[in-house]
mmCIF file of C-alpha atoms and ligand atoms in Angstrom:
data_model
loop_
_atom_site.group_PDB
_atom_site.id
_atom_site.type_symbol
_atom_site.label_atom_id
_atom_site.label_comp_id
_atom_site.label_asym_id
_atom_site.label_seq_id
_atom_site.Cartn_x
_atom_site.Cartn_y
_atom_site.Cartn_z
ATOM 1 C CA MET A 264 -11.372 12.087 -78.254
ATOM 2 C CA LYS A 265 -8.066 13.729 -77.255
ATOM 3 C CA VAL A 266 -7.768 16.817 -76.802
ATOM 4 C CA VAL A 267 -5.307 20.199 -76.362
ATOM 5 C CA ILE A 268 -6.390 23.150 -74.206
ATOM 6 C CA ILE A 269 -4.947 26.396 -75.521
ATOM 7 C CA GLY A 270 -5.854 29.173 -72.487
ATOM 8 C CA SER A 271 -5.613 28.376 -68.870
ATOM 9 C CA GLY A 272 -8.266 30.933 -67.825
ATOM 10 C CA ASN A 273 -11.849 30.569 -66.702
ATOM 11 C CA VAL A 274 -13.448 28.638 -69.907
ATOM 12 C CA ALA A 275 -10.403 26.554 -69.902
ATOM 13 C CA THR A 276 -10.658 25.472 -66.967
ATOM 14 C CA VAL A 277 -14.473 24.735 -66.575
ATOM 15 C CA LEU A 278 -14.419 22.878 -70.351
ATOM 16 C CA GLY A 279 -10.915 20.872 -68.907
ATOM 17 C CA ARG A 280 -12.803 19.796 -65.705
ATOM 18 C CA LEU A 281 -15.578 18.553 -67.905
ATOM 19 C CA MET A 282 -13.964 17.209 -70.367
ATOM 20 C CA VAL A 283 -11.790 14.990 -67.613
ATOM 21 C CA GLN A 284 -14.945 14.177 -65.329
ATOM 22 C CA ASN A 285 -16.482 12.745 -69.166
ATOM 23 C CA ASP A 286 -13.970 10.975 -70.331
ATOM 24 C CA VAL A 287 -12.661 12.870 -72.897
ATOM 25 C CA GLU A 288 -8.480 12.847 -73.074
ATOM 26 C CA VAL A 289 -7.030 16.103 -72.383
ATOM 27 C CA LEU A 290 -3.572 15.628 -73.850
ATOM 28 C CA GLN A 291 -2.135 19.054 -72.750
ATOM 29 C CA ILE A 292 -2.386 22.975 -71.598
ATOM 30 C CA ILE A 293 -0.966 25.411 -73.422
ATOM 31 C CA SER A 294 -0.613 28.928 -71.909
ATOM 32 C CA ARG A 295 1.099 32.294 -71.985
ATOM 33 C CA ASN A 296 1.966 31.611 -68.908
ATOM 34 C CA ILE A 297 3.750 28.557 -67.651
ATOM 35 C CA ASP A 298 2.233 28.875 -64.139
ATOM 36 C CA HIS A 299 -1.206 29.117 -65.421
ATOM 37 C CA ALA A 300 -0.413 25.902 -67.747
ATOM 38 C CA ALA A 301 1.142 24.295 -64.849
ATOM 39 C CA ASN A 302 -1.721 24.631 -62.384
ATOM 40 C CA LEU A 303 -4.257 23.688 -64.602
ATOM 41 C CA ALA A 304 -2.534 20.809 -66.015
ATOM 42 C CA ASN A 305 -1.761 19.402 -62.531
ATOM 43 C CA GLU A 306 -5.470 19.389 -61.827
ATOM 44 C CA LEU A 307 -6.712 17.977 -64.915
ATOM 45 C CA ASN A 308 -3.203 15.096 -64.727
ATOM 46 C CA CYS A 309 -2.109 16.107 -67.884
ATOM 47 C CA LYS A 310 1.226 18.018 -69.692
ATOM 48 C CA TYR A 311 1.493 21.718 -70.202
ATOM 49 C CA SER A 312 3.494 24.533 -72.055
ATOM 50 C CA ASP A 313 3.571 27.722 -73.049
ATOM 51 C CA TYR A 314 4.141 29.178 -76.621
ATOM 52 C CA ASN A 315 7.719 28.299 -77.068
ATOM 53 C CA GLY A 316 7.460 24.700 -75.987
ATOM 54 C CA LEU A 317 6.578 21.781 -77.898
ATOM 55 C CA LEU A 318 2.506 21.197 -79.238
ATOM 56 C CA ASP A 319 1.325 17.749 -78.569
ATOM 57 C CA ALA A 320 0.447 16.642 -82.228
ATOM 58 C CA ASN A 321 -1.624 13.977 -81.045
ATOM 59 C CA ALA A 322 -4.883 15.640 -80.372
ATOM 60 C CA ASP A 323 -8.245 15.099 -82.598
ATOM 61 C CA ILE A 324 -8.847 18.991 -81.808
ATOM 62 C CA TYR A 325 -7.394 21.863 -80.540
ATOM 63 C CA ILE A 326 -9.762 24.392 -78.181
ATOM 64 C CA ILE A 327 -8.432 27.762 -77.950
ATOM 65 C CA ALA A 328 -9.757 29.660 -74.904
ATOM 66 C CA VAL A 329 -7.842 32.929 -74.676
ATOM 67 C CA SER A 330 -8.892 36.127 -74.798
ATOM 68 C CA ASP A 331 -10.432 37.471 -77.587
ATOM 69 C CA THR A 332 -8.029 39.934 -78.774
ATOM 70 C CA ALA A 333 -5.177 37.272 -78.643
ATOM 71 C CA LEU A 334 -6.548 34.730 -80.537
ATOM 72 C CA THR A 335 -5.323 34.815 -83.505
ATOM 73 C CA PRO A 336 -1.708 36.354 -82.912
ATOM 74 C CA HIS A 337 -0.636 33.924 -80.219
ATOM 75 C CA VAL A 338 -1.741 30.859 -81.555
ATOM 76 C CA GLU A 339 -0.115 30.721 -84.857
ATOM 77 C CA PHE A 340 1.954 27.862 -83.720
ATOM 78 C CA ILE A 341 -0.677 25.703 -84.011
ATOM 79 C CA LYS A 342 -0.241 26.632 -88.075
ATOM 80 C CA ASN A 343 2.267 23.747 -88.889
ATOM 81 C CA LEU A 344 -0.634 21.015 -87.574
ATOM 82 C CA ASN A 345 -3.343 21.873 -89.839
ATOM 83 C CA LYS A 346 -5.450 19.851 -87.447
ATOM 84 C CA PRO A 347 -9.182 21.174 -86.192
ATOM 85 C CA VAL A 348 -9.332 24.026 -84.086
ATOM 86 C CA ALA A 349 -12.054 25.750 -82.533
ATOM 87 C CA HIS A 350 -12.327 29.155 -80.184
ATOM 88 C CA THR A 351 -14.686 29.631 -77.589
ATOM 89 C CA ALA A 352 -15.689 33.298 -78.068
ATOM 90 C CA GLY A 353 -19.448 34.557 -78.576
ATOM 91 C CA SER A 354 -18.870 37.354 -80.712
ATOM 92 C CA VAL A 355 -15.664 36.470 -82.718
ATOM 93 C CA PRO A 356 -16.116 35.099 -86.171
ATOM 94 C CA LYS A 357 -14.737 31.743 -86.870
ATOM 95 C CA ASP A 358 -12.785 32.467 -90.193
ATOM 96 C CA VAL A 359 -10.250 34.335 -87.797
ATOM 97 C CA LEU A 360 -8.648 30.461 -87.515
ATOM 98 C CA LYS A 361 -8.798 30.232 -91.409
ATOM 99 C CA THR A 362 -5.246 31.578 -91.564
ATOM 100 C CA ILE A 363 -4.222 28.611 -88.348
ATOM 101 C CA SER A 364 -5.738 25.653 -89.944
ATOM 102 C CA ASN A 365 -8.561 23.999 -92.928
ATOM 103 C CA GLN A 366 -10.451 22.874 -90.246
ATOM 104 C CA TYR A 367 -11.644 24.978 -87.917
ATOM 105 C CA GLY A 368 -14.629 26.520 -85.726
ATOM 106 C CA VAL A 369 -16.396 27.479 -82.960
ATOM 107 C CA PHE A 370 -17.185 25.604 -79.708
ATOM 108 C CA TYR A 371 -18.744 28.185 -77.598
ATOM 109 C CA PRO A 372 -20.162 27.611 -73.957
ATOM 110 C CA LEU A 373 -23.056 29.595 -73.387
ATOM 111 C CA GLN A 374 -22.999 30.087 -69.725
ATOM 112 C CA SER A 375 -20.923 32.375 -67.259
ATOM 113 C CA LEU A 376 -17.970 30.927 -66.333
ATOM 114 C CA ARG A 377 -15.415 31.136 -63.522
ATOM 115 C CA LYS A 378 -12.684 28.520 -62.501
ATOM 116 C CA GLU A 379 -13.959 29.441 -58.624
ATOM 117 C CA MET A 380 -16.950 27.590 -59.654
ATOM 118 C CA LYS A 381 -17.684 25.040 -56.800
ATOM 119 C CA ILE A 382 -20.538 23.256 -59.043
ATOM 120 C CA ILE A 383 -20.840 23.485 -62.806
ATOM 121 C CA PRO A 384 -23.835 24.764 -64.250
ATOM 122 C CA PRO A 385 -25.582 23.443 -67.458
ATOM 123 C CA LEU A 386 -23.545 24.758 -70.117
ATOM 124 C CA PRO A 387 -25.401 24.606 -73.507
ATOM 125 C CA ILE A 388 -22.781 25.179 -76.202
ATOM 126 C CA LEU A 389 -23.203 26.702 -79.393
ATOM 127 C CA ILE A 390 -21.190 24.802 -82.380
ATOM 128 C CA ASP A 391 -20.108 25.832 -85.742
ATOM 129 C CA ALA A 392 -17.568 24.957 -88.064
ATOM 130 C CA SER A 393 -15.894 25.425 -91.462
ATOM 131 C CA ASP A 394 -16.723 21.844 -92.674
ATOM 132 C CA ALA A 395 -18.550 18.548 -91.729
ATOM 133 C CA PHE A 396 -15.887 16.461 -90.326
ATOM 134 C CA THR A 397 -15.190 19.181 -87.858
ATOM 135 C CA LEU A 398 -18.830 20.259 -87.041
ATOM 136 C CA ASP A 399 -18.786 16.547 -86.367
ATOM 137 C CA LEU A 400 -16.033 16.183 -83.946
ATOM 138 C CA LEU A 401 -17.320 19.436 -82.179
ATOM 139 C CA GLN A 402 -20.489 17.714 -81.830
ATOM 140 C CA GLN A 403 -19.177 14.691 -80.930
ATOM 141 C CA LEU A 404 -16.964 16.845 -78.241
ATOM 142 C CA ALA A 405 -19.829 19.088 -76.918
ATOM 143 C CA ILE A 406 -22.518 16.112 -76.387
ATOM 144 C CA LYS A 407 -19.907 14.522 -74.318
ATOM 145 C CA ILE A 408 -20.195 17.345 -71.993
ATOM 146 C CA SER A 409 -23.669 19.179 -72.148
ATOM 147 C CA ASP A 410 -27.333 18.169 -72.658
ATOM 148 C CA GLN A 411 -27.803 21.448 -74.501
ATOM 149 C CA VAL A 412 -25.686 21.531 -78.448
ATOM 150 C CA GLN A 413 -26.717 23.598 -81.072
ATOM 151 C CA VAL A 414 -25.319 24.403 -84.247
ATOM 152 C CA ALA A 415 -25.097 28.159 -84.618
ATOM 153 C CA ASN A 416 -23.273 30.310 -87.383
ATOM 154 C CA ASP A 417 -21.717 33.496 -86.674
ATOM 155 C CA GLU A 418 -24.599 35.595 -87.056
ATOM 156 C CA GLN A 419 -26.695 33.633 -84.959
ATOM 157 C CA ARG A 420 -23.975 33.145 -82.162
ATOM 158 C CA GLN A 421 -23.487 36.901 -82.061
ATOM 159 C CA LYS A 422 -27.591 37.671 -81.258
ATOM 160 C CA LEU A 423 -27.317 35.505 -78.546
ATOM 161 C CA HIS A 424 -24.405 36.927 -77.142
ATOM 162 C CA VAL A 425 -26.363 40.295 -77.432
ATOM 163 C CA ALA A 426 -29.231 38.548 -75.734
ATOM 164 C CA ALA A 427 -26.995 37.108 -73.208
ATOM 165 C CA VAL A 428 -25.586 40.425 -72.364
ATOM 166 C CA PHE A 429 -29.196 41.295 -71.662
ATOM 167 C CA VAL A 430 -30.232 38.788 -69.423
ATOM 168 C CA ASN A 431 -26.737 38.183 -67.552
ATOM 169 C CA ASN A 432 -24.537 41.527 -67.700
ATOM 170 C CA PHE A 433 -27.475 43.853 -67.370
ATOM 171 C CA THR A 434 -29.595 42.058 -65.109
ATOM 172 C CA ASN A 435 -26.428 41.790 -62.598
ATOM 173 C CA HIS A 436 -25.517 45.198 -62.799
ATOM 174 C CA LEU A 437 -29.069 46.019 -62.031
ATOM 175 C CA TYR A 438 -28.449 43.997 -58.851
ATOM 176 C CA VAL A 439 -25.129 45.965 -58.222
ATOM 177 C CA ILE A 440 -27.472 49.120 -58.163
ATOM 178 C CA ALA A 441 -29.708 48.107 -56.165
ATOM 179 C CA GLU A 442 -27.090 46.350 -53.609
ATOM 180 C CA SER A 443 -25.537 50.091 -53.979
ATOM 181 C CA TYR A 444 -28.576 51.950 -53.417
ATOM 182 C CA CYS A 445 -29.790 49.549 -50.269
ATOM 183 C CA GLN A 446 -26.406 50.763 -48.703
ATOM 184 C CA LYS A 447 -26.561 54.056 -49.167
ATOM 185 C CA GLU A 448 -30.213 54.326 -48.173
ATOM 186 C CA GLY A 449 -29.346 51.986 -44.900
ATOM 187 C CA VAL A 450 -31.585 49.027 -46.152
ATOM 188 C CA ASP A 451 -31.034 45.566 -46.181
ATOM 189 C CA PHE A 452 -30.262 43.923 -50.058
ATOM 190 C CA ASN A 453 -30.418 40.875 -48.540
ATOM 191 C CA VAL A 454 -34.443 41.031 -47.960
ATOM 192 C CA LEU A 455 -34.552 41.171 -51.875
ATOM 193 C CA LYS A 456 -32.500 38.006 -52.623
ATOM 194 C CA PRO A 457 -35.707 35.380 -52.922
ATOM 195 C CA LEU A 458 -37.460 38.268 -54.898
ATOM 196 C CA ILE A 459 -34.385 38.187 -57.486
ATOM 197 C CA ILE A 460 -34.193 34.023 -57.472
ATOM 198 C CA GLU A 461 -37.882 33.502 -57.612
ATOM 199 C CA THR A 462 -38.022 36.019 -60.721
ATOM 200 C CA ALA A 463 -35.156 33.836 -62.495
ATOM 201 C CA GLN A 464 -36.800 30.471 -61.754
ATOM 202 C CA ARG A 465 -40.173 31.928 -63.351
ATOM 203 C CA MET A 466 -38.342 31.681 -66.381
ATOM 204 C CA ALA A 467 -37.776 27.735 -67.013
ATOM 205 C CA GLU A 468 -42.083 27.987 -66.795
ATOM 206 C CA SER A 469 -43.050 30.351 -69.805
ATOM 207 C CA SER A 470 -42.213 33.382 -71.296
ATOM 208 C CA PRO A 471 -40.912 36.429 -69.515
ATOM 209 C CA SER A 472 -43.231 38.527 -71.142
ATOM 210 C CA LYS A 473 -45.940 37.050 -68.968
ATOM 211 C CA TRP A 474 -44.363 37.849 -65.753
ATOM 212 C CA GLN A 475 -43.826 41.500 -66.128
ATOM 213 C CA THR A 476 -45.017 43.184 -63.031
ATOM 214 C CA GLY A 477 -44.198 46.438 -61.313
ATOM 215 C CA PRO A 478 -45.877 49.856 -61.512
ATOM 216 C CA ALA A 479 -44.719 50.425 -65.178
ATOM 217 C CA ALA A 480 -46.282 47.347 -66.568
ATOM 218 C CA ARG A 481 -49.722 48.565 -64.097
ATOM 219 C CA ASN A 482 -49.339 52.036 -65.675
ATOM 220 C CA ASP A 483 -49.176 53.325 -62.074
ATOM 221 C CA LEU A 484 -47.877 56.785 -62.351
ATOM 222 C CA PHE A 485 -48.493 57.812 -58.702
ATOM 223 C CA THR A 486 -45.577 55.130 -57.619
ATOM 224 C CA ILE A 487 -43.596 56.307 -60.253
ATOM 225 C CA GLU A 488 -43.549 59.430 -59.111
ATOM 226 C CA LYS A 489 -43.039 58.784 -55.890
ATOM 227 C CA HIS A 490 -39.844 56.334 -56.756
ATOM 228 C CA LEU A 491 -38.282 59.016 -58.537
ATOM 229 C CA SER A 492 -38.462 61.489 -55.632
ATOM 230 C CA LEU A 493 -36.669 58.982 -53.997
ATOM 231 C CA LEU A 494 -34.129 58.757 -56.633
ATOM 232 C CA GLN A 495 -33.504 62.077 -56.803
ATOM 233 C CA ASN A 496 -30.070 62.262 -55.042
ATOM 234 C CA TYR A 497 -28.963 59.454 -57.492
ATOM 235 C CA PRO A 498 -29.328 61.348 -61.503
ATOM 236 C CA GLU A 499 -27.796 58.139 -62.977
ATOM 237 C CA TRP A 500 -30.497 55.823 -61.628
ATOM 238 C CA LYS A 501 -33.192 58.015 -61.726
ATOM 239 C CA GLU A 502 -32.361 58.230 -65.688
ATOM 240 C CA LEU A 503 -32.138 54.557 -65.543
ATOM 241 C CA TYR A 504 -35.307 54.071 -63.798
ATOM 242 C CA VAL A 505 -37.177 56.040 -66.096
ATOM 243 C CA ASN A 506 -35.592 54.312 -69.415
ATOM 244 C CA LEU A 507 -36.624 51.300 -68.114
ATOM 245 C CA THR A 508 -39.926 52.212 -66.941
ATOM 246 C CA ASN A 509 -40.610 53.745 -70.378
ATOM 247 C CA SER A 510 -39.200 50.186 -71.893
ATOM 248 C CA ILE A 511 -41.337 48.216 -69.800
ATOM 249 C CA MET A 512 -44.628 50.595 -70.967
ATOM 250 C CA ASP A 513 -44.130 50.481 -74.544
ATOM 251 C CA ALA A 514 -43.554 46.812 -74.492
HETATM 252 N N1 NAP B 713 -15.376 33.586 -68.922
HETATM 253 C C1 NAP B 713 -16.897 33.167 -69.651
HETATM 254 O O1 NAP B 713 -18.078 33.139 -68.530
HETATM 255 C C2 NAP B 713 -16.725 33.140 -70.792
HETATM 256 C C3 NAP B 713 -18.252 32.522 -71.760
HETATM 257 C C4 NAP B 713 -17.759 31.954 -72.915
HETATM 258 C C5 NAP B 713 -17.086 32.504 -73.869
HETATM 259 N N2 NAP B 713 -16.039 33.149 -73.019
HETATM 260 C C6 NAP B 713 -15.112 33.390 -73.970
HETATM 261 O O2 NAP B 713 -13.958 32.514 -73.782
HETATM 262 C C7 NAP B 713 -12.744 33.244 -74.272
HETATM 263 C C8 NAP B 713 -11.909 33.334 -72.832
HETATM 264 O O3 NAP B 713 -12.333 33.753 -71.952
HETATM 265 P P1 NAP B 713 -12.084 33.328 -70.372
HETATM 266 O O4 NAP B 713 -12.728 33.786 -69.792
HETATM 267 O O5 NAP B 713 -11.514 31.907 -70.183
HETATM 268 O O6 NAP B 713 -10.772 34.669 -70.010
HETATM 269 P P2 NAP B 713 -9.800 34.469 -69.048
HETATM 270 O O7 NAP B 713 -10.106 33.744 -67.796
HETATM 271 O O8 NAP B 713 -9.609 36.166 -68.339
HETATM 272 O O9 NAP B 713 -9.015 34.135 -69.114
HETATM 273 C C9 NAP B 713 -7.645 34.286 -70.121
HETATM 274 C C10 NAP B 713 -6.972 33.038 -71.173
HETATM 275 O O10 NAP B 713 -6.400 34.181 -72.580
HETATM 276 C C11 NAP B 713 -4.803 34.312 -72.136
HETATM 277 N N3 NAP B 713 -4.480 35.145 -72.602
HETATM 278 C C12 NAP B 713 -4.955 36.667 -72.004
HETATM 279 N N4 NAP B 713 -4.443 37.506 -72.985
HETATM 280 C C13 NAP B 713 -3.173 36.820 -73.806
HETATM 281 C C14 NAP B 713 -2.121 37.613 -74.593
HETATM 282 N N5 NAP B 713 -2.313 38.856 -74.872
HETATM 283 N N6 NAP B 713 -1.650 36.821 -74.859
HETATM 284 C C15 NAP B 713 -1.551 34.857 -75.102
HETATM 285 N N7 NAP B 713 -2.267 34.741 -74.169
HETATM 286 C C16 NAP B 713 -3.596 35.328 -73.863
HETATM 287 C C17 NAP B 713 -4.391 33.907 -70.780
HETATM 288 O O11 NAP B 713 -3.195 33.104 -70.352
HETATM 289 P P3 NAP B 713 -2.000 33.538 -69.346
HETATM 290 O O12 NAP B 713 -3.086 33.085 -68.115
HETATM 291 O O13 NAP B 713 -1.387 32.221 -69.680
HETATM 292 O O14 NAP B 713 -1.586 34.875 -69.286
HETATM 293 C C18 NAP B 713 -5.430 33.353 -70.389
HETATM 294 O O15 NAP B 713 -5.586 32.099 -70.460
HETATM 295 C C19 NAP B 713 -13.050 34.079 -74.601
HETATM 296 O O16 NAP B 713 -13.066 34.463 -75.973
HETATM 297 C C20 NAP B 713 -14.699 34.900 -74.008
HETATM 298 O O17 NAP B 713 -14.494 35.684 -74.555
HETATM 299 C C21 NAP B 713 -15.772 33.563 -71.922
#
């Protein structure tokens, strides 16, 4: 399988590394910034270009891993090839690519990816396509780099993206608040890290609904009041505490 990757950011880099490690031939990196394209291409040992250069026409598929807003205006140059293309965005419908090719789809890695990652975590991939041929192509590519490949249409993918915001972005935001609270109150956030890891690891065993603990789950109003008084100097965090407490109590 031969691939051209458009983009040189986090997703392009991680997918590119995984592809090269798993015998997928990355022919070329295309990126807006030629230096970014060159850096990734040098790492992956392939050709590179910016949008003004020559696009390699020999790929089986073109993976577009650019910022959501840059998806269509900047990849118009693939149009003349009319080859299979796929974007990597969770919340963007596959149809945004239909003006670019007759064969288009989505190749969405459901993971938080950073090019600085030393170890690449397991990477579920959700695929979707305009036609059976492109879906099969995306499936073949996905199973080369992931053990968890699922077909998900726009609606399913966007719903999973919403759920991903809850489990990843929101929980991380809560860690940020907790760390900041600890710093301001002169206690050590580090002692909470084993608890964070234990809570996350429990998910592998069974439904999170079975693992809800804490004062709200016990309906322990005495402790909740105490906590609210300890948060009186932080009205926004106090409000969040109240909202989450109510949500747990209503569950
Ligand atoms: N990071 C994740 O965890 C993750 C996970 C799943 C899906 N995604 C999706 O994957 C896509 C790429 O995300 P990313 O995290 O790799 O983003 P990123 O690291 O910020 O990289 C963005 C890429 O888009 C290019 N770009 C940005 N603005 C552009 C513009 N106006 N015109 C042309 N190119 C532009 C950049 O090119 P230059 O560097 O050359 O300027 C860069 O290659 C997004 O759709 C995102 O929603 C991300």
